[in-house]
Amino acid sequence: MSNTERTFIAIKPDGVQRGLVGDIIKRFEQRGFRLVAMKMIQASEDHVKQHYIDLKDMPFYGGLCAFMHSGPVVAMIWEGLNVVKNGRLMLGETNPADSKPGSIRGDFCITLGRTIIHGSDSLDSANKEIALWFKPEEMVEYKSCQNGSCMSK
Ligand code: UDP
Ligand code: MG
């Protein structure tokens, strides 16, 4: 358990196209997690195939990868205590139909093929996904003004 645990969160093409970027970022900010990196990117098909490589034998793999590649995604790294597990709780269940109201999927979507957001499912996946989507120099170090470090004297 660490305050510097990191997870990979991506707003998928449907989330971007439906104008949900702000709502989703707001939830992670207001929970108290810290944004470490963010970019909007239309990933190549090879890139999204690699991202979902664990699902390569599933019947929906081809359609999922084609969809992820069909438009821009907003890729982010969020940091904080238990952010991997709590990020997943904030997302809701894989099937939006089973996601509780109050979760992102439970509030904003209804169908398995259009789940609007990706979140790493373990620390190991988070590390792999962060390395796949971001270069070290894209991860930004900064101090919060809430700790007094940037108050003027
Ligand atoms: N998915 C799908 N059909 C399924 C299961 C998953 O289209 O039967 C899609 C869905 O968009 C999901 C993504 O594949 O978000 C990745 O699946 P995973 O099991 O990793 O779910 P997640 O981690 O996104 O909850
Ligand atoms: Mg997954």
PDB file of N, CA and C in Angstrom, residues 95-149:
ATOM      1  N   ASN A  95     -19.753  -5.135 -17.043  1.00  0.00           N
ATOM      2  CA  ASN A  95     -21.028  -4.967 -17.741  1.00  0.00           C
ATOM      3  C   ASN A  95     -21.789  -3.783 -17.125  1.00  0.00           C
ATOM      4  N   PRO A  96     -21.976  -2.727 -17.893  1.00  0.00           N
ATOM      5  CA  PRO A  96     -22.673  -1.553 -17.345  1.00  0.00           C
ATOM      6  C   PRO A  96     -24.033  -1.897 -16.737  1.00  0.00           C
ATOM      7  N   ALA A  97     -24.669  -2.946 -17.279  1.00  0.00           N
ATOM      8  CA  ALA A  97     -25.986  -3.328 -16.758  1.00  0.00           C
ATOM      9  C   ALA A  97     -25.908  -3.785 -15.301  1.00  0.00           C
ATOM     10  N   ASP A  98     -24.734  -4.261 -14.884  1.00  0.00           N
ATOM     11  CA  ASP A  98     -24.553  -4.716 -13.500  1.00  0.00           C
ATOM     12  C   ASP A  98     -23.924  -3.634 -12.622  1.00  0.00           C
ATOM     13  N   SER A  99     -23.627  -2.482 -13.207  1.00  0.00           N
ATOM     14  CA  SER A  99     -22.919  -1.426 -12.467  1.00  0.00           C
ATOM     15  C   SER A  99     -23.893  -0.599 -11.647  1.00  0.00           C
ATOM     16  N   LYS A 100     -23.525  -0.372 -10.398  1.00  0.00           N
ATOM     17  CA  LYS A 100     -24.434   0.359  -9.504  1.00  0.00           C
ATOM     18  C   LYS A 100     -24.499   1.844  -9.874  1.00  0.00           C
ATOM     19  N   PRO A 101     -25.673   2.449  -9.719  1.00  0.00           N
ATOM     20  CA  PRO A 101     -25.749   3.902  -9.834  1.00  0.00           C
ATOM     21  C   PRO A 101     -24.723   4.519  -8.877  1.00  0.00           C
ATOM     22  N   GLY A 102     -24.086   5.573  -9.316  1.00  0.00           N
ATOM     23  CA  GLY A 102     -23.020   6.171  -8.505  1.00  0.00           C
ATOM     24  C   GLY A 102     -21.655   5.821  -9.050  1.00  0.00           C
ATOM     25  N   SER A 103     -21.577   4.696  -9.772  1.00  0.00           N
ATOM     26  CA  SER A 103     -20.311   4.370 -10.450  1.00  0.00           C
ATOM     27  C   SER A 103     -20.343   5.033 -11.832  1.00  0.00           C
ATOM     28  N   ILE A 104     -19.169   5.143 -12.446  1.00  0.00           N
ATOM     29  CA  ILE A 104     -19.106   5.824 -13.752  1.00  0.00           C
ATOM     30  C   ILE A 104     -19.937   5.070 -14.788  1.00  0.00           C
ATOM     31  N   ARG A 105     -19.724   3.766 -14.882  1.00  0.00           N
ATOM     32  CA  ARG A 105     -20.517   3.006 -15.858  1.00  0.00           C
ATOM     33  C   ARG A 105     -21.987   2.948 -15.454  1.00  0.00           C
ATOM     34  N   GLY A 106     -22.240   2.884 -14.150  1.00  0.00           N
ATOM     35  CA  GLY A 106     -23.628   2.832 -13.675  1.00  0.00           C
ATOM     36  C   GLY A 106     -24.377   4.131 -13.924  1.00  0.00           C
ATOM     37  N   ASP A 107     -23.645   5.218 -14.045  1.00  0.00           N
ATOM     38  CA  ASP A 107     -24.300   6.512 -14.267  1.00  0.00           C
ATOM     39  C   ASP A 107     -24.349   6.922 -15.737  1.00  0.00           C
ATOM     40  N   PHE A 108     -23.407   6.405 -16.542  1.00  0.00           N
ATOM     41  CA  PHE A 108     -23.277   6.969 -17.891  1.00  0.00           C
ATOM     42  C   PHE A 108     -23.440   5.985 -19.041  1.00  0.00           C
ATOM     43  N   CYS A 109     -23.557   4.683 -18.774  1.00  0.00           N
ATOM     44  CA  CYS A 109     -23.678   3.784 -19.933  1.00  0.00           C
ATOM     45  C   CYS A 109     -24.496   2.544 -19.614  1.00  0.00           C
ATOM     46  N   ILE A 110     -24.890   1.858 -20.684  1.00  0.00           N
ATOM     47  CA  ILE A 110     -25.817   0.734 -20.504  1.00  0.00           C
ATOM     48  C   ILE A 110     -25.370  -0.565 -21.164  1.00  0.00           C
ATOM     49  N   THR A 111     -24.415  -0.531 -22.079  1.00  0.00           N
ATOM     50  CA  THR A 111     -24.120  -1.742 -22.836  1.00  0.00           C
ATOM     51  C   THR A 111     -22.639  -2.133 -22.814  1.00  0.00           C
ATOM     52  N   LEU A 112     -22.410  -3.433 -22.836  1.00  0.00           N
ATOM     53  CA  LEU A 112     -21.075  -4.016 -22.712  1.00  0.00           C
ATOM     54  C   LEU A 112     -20.115  -3.575 -23.814  1.00  0.00           C
ATOM     55  N   GLY A 113     -20.632  -3.324 -24.985  1.00  0.00           N
ATOM     56  CA  GLY A 113     -19.766  -2.925 -26.107  1.00  0.00           C
ATOM     57  C   GLY A 113     -19.317  -1.472 -26.037  1.00  0.00           C
ATOM     58  N   ARG A 114     -19.919  -0.678 -25.168  1.00  0.00           N
ATOM     59  CA  ARG A 114     -19.613   0.757 -25.083  1.00  0.00           C
ATOM     60  C   ARG A 114     -19.525   1.140 -23.612  1.00  0.00           C
ATOM     61  N   THR A 115     -18.342   0.850 -23.033  1.00  0.00           N
ATOM     62  CA  THR A 115     -18.213   0.991 -21.570  1.00  0.00           C
ATOM     63  C   THR A 115     -17.529   2.287 -21.142  1.00  0.00           C
ATOM     64  N   ILE A 116     -17.239   3.162 -22.096  1.00  0.00           N
ATOM     65  CA  ILE A 116     -16.719   4.542 -21.961  1.00  0.00           C
ATOM     66  C   ILE A 116     -15.368   4.744 -21.271  1.00  0.00           C
ATOM     67  N   ILE A 117     -14.935   3.781 -20.459  1.00  0.00           N
ATOM     68  CA  ILE A 117     -13.700   4.008 -19.698  1.00  0.00           C
ATOM     69  C   ILE A 117     -12.965   2.694 -19.464  1.00  0.00           C
ATOM     70  N   HIS A 118     -11.642   2.787 -19.464  1.00  0.00           N
ATOM     71  CA  HIS A 118     -10.791   1.653 -19.090  1.00  0.00           C
ATOM     72  C   HIS A 118     -10.080   1.991 -17.783  1.00  0.00           C
ATOM     73  N   GLY A 119      -9.897   0.990 -16.934  1.00  0.00           N
ATOM     74  CA  GLY A 119      -9.083   1.157 -15.731  1.00  0.00           C
ATOM     75  C   GLY A 119      -8.305  -0.116 -15.462  1.00  0.00           C
ATOM     76  N   SER A 120      -7.045   0.010 -15.096  1.00  0.00           N
ATOM     77  CA  SER A 120      -6.213  -1.164 -14.820  1.00  0.00           C
ATOM     78  C   SER A 120      -6.865  -2.026 -13.740  1.00  0.00           C
ATOM     79  N   ASP A 121      -6.755  -3.371 -13.907  1.00  0.00           N
ATOM     80  CA  ASP A 121      -7.423  -4.267 -12.952  1.00  0.00           C
ATOM     81  C   ASP A 121      -6.491  -4.819 -11.877  1.00  0.00           C
ATOM     82  N   SER A 122      -5.201  -4.495 -11.928  1.00  0.00           N
ATOM     83  CA  SER A 122      -4.242  -4.930 -10.900  1.00  0.00           C
ATOM     84  C   SER A 122      -3.021  -4.023 -10.990  1.00  0.00           C
ATOM     85  N   LEU A 123      -2.192  -4.097  -9.963  1.00  0.00           N
ATOM     86  CA  LEU A 123      -0.972  -3.288  -9.962  1.00  0.00           C
ATOM     87  C   LEU A 123      -0.059  -3.700 -11.117  1.00  0.00           C
ATOM     88  N   ASP A 124      -0.018  -5.002 -11.362  1.00  0.00           N
ATOM     89  CA  ASP A 124       0.807  -5.519 -12.446  1.00  0.00           C
ATOM     90  C   ASP A 124       0.323  -4.992 -13.806  1.00  0.00           C
ATOM     91  N   SER A 125      -0.995  -5.043 -14.041  1.00  0.00           N
ATOM     92  CA  SER A 125      -1.535  -4.497 -15.302  1.00  0.00           C
ATOM     93  C   SER A 125      -1.274  -3.005 -15.373  1.00  0.00           C
ATOM     94  N   ALA A 126      -1.433  -2.316 -14.245  1.00  0.00           N
ATOM     95  CA  ALA A 126      -1.221  -0.865 -14.240  1.00  0.00           C
ATOM     96  C   ALA A 126       0.201  -0.538 -14.696  1.00  0.00           C
ATOM     97  N   ASN A 127       1.174  -1.255 -14.152  1.00  0.00           N
ATOM     98  CA  ASN A 127       2.566  -0.983 -14.525  1.00  0.00           C
ATOM     99  C   ASN A 127       2.797  -1.238 -16.011  1.00  0.00           C
ATOM    100  N   LYS A 128       2.243  -2.338 -16.513  1.00  0.00           N
ATOM    101  CA  LYS A 128       2.409  -2.650 -17.947  1.00  0.00           C
ATOM    102  C   LYS A 128       1.720  -1.601 -18.817  1.00  0.00           C
ATOM    103  N   GLU A 129       0.504  -1.217 -18.436  1.00  0.00           N
ATOM    104  CA  GLU A 129      -0.264  -0.278 -19.257  1.00  0.00           C
ATOM    105  C   GLU A 129       0.364   1.121 -19.236  1.00  0.00           C
ATOM    106  N   ILE A 130       0.841   1.538 -18.074  1.00  0.00           N
ATOM    107  CA  ILE A 130       1.509   2.845 -17.979  1.00  0.00           C
ATOM    108  C   ILE A 130       2.729   2.863 -18.901  1.00  0.00           C
ATOM    109  N   ALA A 131       3.491   1.771 -18.888  1.00  0.00           N
ATOM    110  CA  ALA A 131       4.696   1.711 -19.733  1.00  0.00           C
ATOM    111  C   ALA A 131       4.330   1.672 -21.220  1.00  0.00           C
ATOM    112  N   LEU A 132       3.195   1.071 -21.545  1.00  0.00           N
ATOM    113  CA  LEU A 132       2.761   1.010 -22.948  1.00  0.00           C
ATOM    114  C   LEU A 132       2.300   2.377 -23.461  1.00  0.00           C
ATOM    115  N   TRP A 133       1.627   3.151 -22.605  1.00  0.00           N
ATOM    116  CA  TRP A 133       0.989   4.388 -23.075  1.00  0.00           C
ATOM    117  C   TRP A 133       1.820   5.648 -22.839  1.00  0.00           C
ATOM    118  N   PHE A 134       2.715   5.621 -21.869  1.00  0.00           N
ATOM    119  CA  PHE A 134       3.438   6.860 -21.526  1.00  0.00           C
ATOM    120  C   PHE A 134       4.946   6.665 -21.475  1.00  0.00           C
ATOM    121  N   LYS A 135       5.643   7.721 -21.917  1.00  0.00           N
ATOM    122  CA  LYS A 135       7.098   7.770 -21.727  1.00  0.00           C
ATOM    123  C   LYS A 135       7.363   8.400 -20.357  1.00  0.00           C
ATOM    124  N   PRO A 136       8.480   8.052 -19.721  1.00  0.00           N
ATOM    125  CA  PRO A 136       8.756   8.610 -18.387  1.00  0.00           C
ATOM    126  C   PRO A 136       8.678  10.143 -18.368  1.00  0.00           C
ATOM    127  N   GLU A 137       9.141  10.798 -19.448  1.00  0.00           N
ATOM    128  CA  GLU A 137       9.143  12.268 -19.436  1.00  0.00           C
ATOM    129  C   GLU A 137       7.728  12.875 -19.545  1.00  0.00           C
ATOM    130  N   GLU A 138       6.733  12.035 -19.829  1.00  0.00           N
ATOM    131  CA  GLU A 138       5.350  12.537 -19.872  1.00  0.00           C
ATOM    132  C   GLU A 138       4.690  12.502 -18.493  1.00  0.00           C
ATOM    133  N   MET A 139       5.373  11.932 -17.517  1.00  0.00           N
ATOM    134  CA  MET A 139       4.826  11.875 -16.154  1.00  0.00           C
ATOM    135  C   MET A 139       5.381  13.070 -15.386  1.00  0.00           C
ATOM    136  N   VAL A 140       4.467  13.917 -14.920  1.00  0.00           N
ATOM    137  CA  VAL A 140       4.885  15.220 -14.415  1.00  0.00           C
ATOM    138  C   VAL A 140       4.950  15.231 -12.896  1.00  0.00           C
ATOM    139  N   GLU A 141       6.065  15.722 -12.383  1.00  0.00           N
ATOM    140  CA  GLU A 141       6.241  15.860 -10.929  1.00  0.00           C
ATOM    141  C   GLU A 141       5.806  17.261 -10.514  1.00  0.00           C
ATOM    142  N   TYR A 142       4.976  17.359  -9.501  1.00  0.00           N
ATOM    143  CA  TYR A 142       4.624  18.666  -8.944  1.00  0.00           C
ATOM    144  C   TYR A 142       4.145  18.494  -7.522  1.00  0.00           C
ATOM    145  N   LYS A 143       4.217  19.582  -6.764  1.00  0.00           N
ATOM    146  CA  LYS A 143       3.732  19.547  -5.379  1.00  0.00           C
ATOM    147  C   LYS A 143       2.384  20.257  -5.315  1.00  0.00           C
ATOM    148  N   SER A 144       1.512  19.789  -4.417  1.00  0.00           N
ATOM    149  CA  SER A 144       0.225  20.439  -4.253  1.00  0.00           C
ATOM    150  C   SER A 144       0.383  21.703  -3.409  1.00  0.00           C
ATOM    151  N   CYS A 145      -0.308  22.773  -3.814  1.00  0.00           N
ATOM    152  CA  CYS A 145      -0.256  23.994  -2.996  1.00  0.00           C
ATOM    153  C   CYS A 145      -0.954  23.754  -1.655  1.00  0.00           C
ATOM    154  N   GLN A 146      -1.751  22.666  -1.561  1.00  0.00           N
ATOM    155  CA  GLN A 146      -2.424  22.377  -0.293  1.00  0.00           C
ATOM    156  C   GLN A 146      -1.448  21.956   0.804  1.00  0.00           C
ATOM    157  N   ASN A 147      -0.222  21.551   0.418  1.00  0.00           N
ATOM    158  CA  ASN A 147       0.742  21.212   1.474  1.00  0.00           C
ATOM    159  C   ASN A 147       1.602  22.414   1.863  1.00  0.00           C
ATOM    160  N   GLY A 148       1.268  23.593   1.315  1.00  0.00           N
ATOM    161  CA  GLY A 148       1.935  24.817   1.736  1.00  0.00           C
ATOM    162  C   GLY A 148       3.238  25.099   1.008  1.00  0.00           C
ATOM    163  N   SER A 149       3.657  24.163   0.164  1.00  0.00           N
ATOM    164  CA  SER A 149       4.975  24.297  -0.429  1.00  0.00           C
ATOM    165  C   SER A 149       5.069  25.423  -1.441  1.00  0.00           C
TER     166      SER A 149
END
